[in-house]
Amino acid sequence: MGTNGTTCSGTMKATSNGVFQGDNPLHFALPLLILQICIVLLLTRVLAFLLRPLRQPRVIAEIVGGILLGPSALGKSSKFLSTVFPAKSLTVLDTLANLGLIFFLFLVGLELDPKSLKRTGKKALSIALAGITLPFILGIGTSFVLRSSIADGVSKAPFLVFMGVALSITAFPVLARILAEIKLLTTDIGKIALSAAAVNDVAAWILLALAVALSGDGNSPLTSLWVFLAGCGFVLFCIYAVQPGIKWIAKRCPEGEPVKEQYVCYTLGIVLAASFVTDLIGIHALFGAFVIGVIFPKEGNFANSLVEKVEDLVSGLFLPLYFVSSGLKTDVATIQGAQSWGLLVLVIVTACFGKIVGTVGVSLYCKVPLDESLALGFLMNTKGLVELIVLNIGKDRGVLNDQVFAIMVLMAIFTTFMTTPLVLAVYKPGKSLTKGDYNNRTLEETNRSNKPLRLMFCFQSIMNIPTIVNLIEASRGTNRKESLSVYAMHLMELSERSSAILMAHKVRKNGLPFWNKDKSGTSSSDMVVVAFEAFRRLGRVSVRPMTAISAISTIHEDICRSAERKSVAMVILPFHKHVRLDRTWETTRNEYRGINKKVMDESPCSVAILVDRGLGGTTRVASSDFSLAITVLFFGGNDDREALAFAVRMAEHPGITLTVVRFIPSEEFKPENVKLEITEDQTGSCSGETRLTDIEAITELKAKIKEQETSRSDSDSVSQIVYEERIVKCYEDVCEAIKEYSRSNLFLVGKSPDGSVASGLNVLRSDTPELGPVGNLLTSSESVSTVASVLVVQQYVARCDSPVVGVLKNLMEEESPVKDTESP
């Protein structure tokens, strides 16, 4: 079956009959298109892998891959070009590439929130305007030089505008990817760069629409005016007629329920219809899709579902075809002679000078530090897909010839490639931070210094929130005058999806960019926001939500840097397993275990792993009704003292009952007869100094209990602390003693307890050495049956002989990649 009868010898039939029927599949449209797609995907993915150590965005690999397949490299072979990319197949390839680009521009518009543009600060707005105006003016100036040399004969007005737009563009999606790769996505400088780039992006599309209107074939200026006015009318029609219909559909897609197939079909049909209308007007089909994306309601479940359904296919399969389509038009060989190469240098210098100088100048005027101003200048100089769209439209309309087109494509590659290394070279705020920036790196030190306690809770999903809220309530220390500062950090994996990155652009004032506030419903995310806001209003508790967006392999660096920057005393991490309804363990994600181990190795403060079995229920209760039974199993050592210090802090809450059980070996205790299976962080018997420190901690606890007993008659709200000593002869005695406290809500234990009793613990399973012998005993062993949650604590110890534990490695090379709404 052919695509168009037999009237033209240049057409290709769609499918072949196969080689056994004598047909060459490469002479038919469908098998040839499949081969082209496979080659494109293979080449671009290999290039992306090779460029990954240089921390370059994937768009660089896709642009370079397209150029390599074109006449600049492999296309120099006429046999390769006529076999794989024959001229008669390019119409099908271009059509499919542009179809994918239409849906991609819809997704880009979906990521741009007009409401957030209204909230753009004066600083970001000023930087954006400077980053557009100066390069646009310089682009117009450069166009005069190009017209007098290699672009003679082209239309003057369209060429001026196209050159101005090409030099003033900042690629918003590419910039977001670069910021994520260098861990600046949600920092202050990242937020300014993204906000400015979003404004720049919208302005670029408006200028591009003007350029397209001016580049029409009509000789009368009125034609361009009618095109521009019709485009404005189309935008108004979408806002006042199309948008209400889309909102009506979005309201019928409640959160937590699958989106109906018909709604997805309606939406994609609207996108295609809008693209047809803008193409009919004479602008470009891409504008219609982009406008529909911009006016699309961002709240609720519908937008997220659309992105999930469309993005992988479009970004992974169709979008690389557009880069190849562009690369087939790029012939670097057209840049010949000193004049052409000189013009290439001129264009690159002009583009960099306009963006960098304009951005840096305004940034310094806005009192941004010099290193941050330079970094902003380099970041705003990022080019990418939108740049290629502008250049391709200009070439298709005859505004740009082959030589100018090749020069502009190389300029886009060079400016984007240099962004990451230059930003890393000039912007290293972490050098000013040292290990001595704060002293209270442990709870034990914080309690003694009577300084405000700072805790950082990390969580991966809203499943962790109820336990975190209850643990914050328990840590309030209601008898203390000092405040409690809590940083709740949401750990988000940086994926290849652009939508996963551009969520950072939606940062709201409450610091929760990953939760949408749907006022019409009571989603689980709303409950989380309410819970944190409730704590925020408590007089002695400040809860500040934060976000870390990074690759799983490096997200532990984000946690450590943030802990250092916020001067926290303890980082609390969730266990990598969760309890199912049948009370058995299920692995949430095995990579989380690696995160926990790395944080324990490299943290600048104490660390705790929370093994949650439903601490305090699934919802938060009022402080007056809050009650927990907490047990500390004390064997001795630094980690046990840290657990004890945390428990004593919790015991100040009137609803908490604390029991401290100290295990003392009897004369008959023989640890050498017991086998120890924990394989990491082994500790021997405690030193004399550690034993004396343990005795001091127990003495202080007894004094506190005595003080409590004297004040009990004056106030009934004073919490109860019970201290018990258990003399054990063997491992079985330890298990029997622990069983007596199995009805507790929470156990606090040290990761690496000291002493002969601890060294004699026999753990049946050792697949989680990060929990230590006691933590494993409480979570994995059948010898102790309990449904209590367990908090395994490791105290920060700056030891010279330890290469990892308690030592902050060279992690302060860059600023923390997290965003919180307030500074302490």
mmCIF file with all atom_site columns, C-alpha atoms in Angstrom, residues 6 25 40 47 53 57 84 127 137 244 254 303 345 357 390 418 522 531 672 706-707 749 752:
data_model
loop_
_atom_site.group_PDB
_atom_site.id
_atom_site.type_symbol
_atom_site.label_atom_id
_atom_site.label_alt_id
_atom_site.label_comp_id
_atom_site.label_asym_id
_atom_site.label_entity_id
_atom_site.label_seq_id
_atom_site.pdbx_PDB_ins_code
_atom_site.Cartn_x
_atom_site.Cartn_y
_atom_site.Cartn_z
_atom_site.occupancy
_atom_site.B_iso_or_equiv
_atom_site.pdbx_formal_charge
_atom_site.auth_seq_id
_atom_site.auth_comp_id
_atom_site.auth_asym_id
_atom_site.auth_atom_id
_atom_site.pdbx_PDB_model_num
ATOM 1  C CA . THR A 1 6   ? 1.708   6.145   -8.498 1.00 0.00 ? 6   THR A CA 1
ATOM 2  C CA . PRO A 1 25  ? 13.058  -2.902  2.716  1.00 0.00 ? 25  PRO A CA 1
ATOM 3  C CA . VAL A 1 40  ? 19.290  7.775   15.933 1.00 0.00 ? 40  VAL A CA 1
ATOM 4  C CA . LEU A 1 47  ? 27.023  9.937   22.935 1.00 0.00 ? 47  LEU A CA 1
ATOM 5  C CA . PRO A 1 53  ? 31.409  12.235  32.922 1.00 0.00 ? 53  PRO A CA 1
ATOM 6  C CA . PRO A 1 57  ? 22.910  17.585  29.264 1.00 0.00 ? 57  PRO A CA 1
ATOM 7  C CA . VAL A 1 84  ? 19.801  5.538   5.134  1.00 0.00 ? 84  VAL A CA 1
ATOM 8  C CA . ILE A 1 127 ? 18.027  39.735  35.213 1.00 0.00 ? 127 ILE A CA 1
ATOM 9  C CA . ILE A 1 137 ? 20.505  44.383  20.353 1.00 0.00 ? 137 ILE A CA 1
ATOM 10 C CA . PRO A 1 244 ? -12.767 26.721  30.752 1.00 0.00 ? 244 PRO A CA 1
ATOM 11 C CA . PRO A 1 254 ? -9.880  13.502  41.084 1.00 0.00 ? 254 PRO A CA 1
ATOM 12 C CA . ALA A 1 303 ? -1.691  17.408  34.368 1.00 0.00 ? 303 ALA A CA 1
ATOM 13 C CA . VAL A 1 345 ? 33.993  33.448  16.477 1.00 0.00 ? 345 VAL A CA 1
ATOM 14 C CA . VAL A 1 357 ? 27.652  40.937  30.625 1.00 0.00 ? 357 VAL A CA 1
ATOM 15 C CA . VAL A 1 390 ? 14.183  29.149  15.858 1.00 0.00 ? 390 VAL A CA 1
ATOM 16 C CA . MET A 1 418 ? 30.797  25.523  28.294 1.00 0.00 ? 418 MET A CA 1
ATOM 17 C CA . THR A 1 522 ? -8.726  16.552  50.635 1.00 0.00 ? 522 THR A CA 1
ATOM 18 C CA . ALA A 1 531 ? 0.360   18.875  59.625 1.00 0.00 ? 531 ALA A CA 1
ATOM 19 C CA . GLU A 1 672 ? 33.695  -15.565 74.183 1.00 0.00 ? 672 GLU A CA 1
ATOM 20 C CA . LYS A 1 706 ? 15.696  12.491  91.833 1.00 0.00 ? 706 LYS A CA 1
ATOM 21 C CA . GLU A 1 707 ? 14.887  16.056  90.793 1.00 0.00 ? 707 GLU A CA 1
ATOM 22 C CA . VAL A 1 749 ? 19.397  1.974   70.952 1.00 0.00 ? 749 VAL A CA 1
ATOM 23 C CA . SER A 1 752 ? 27.616  0.231   68.076 1.00 0.00 ? 752 SER A CA 1
#
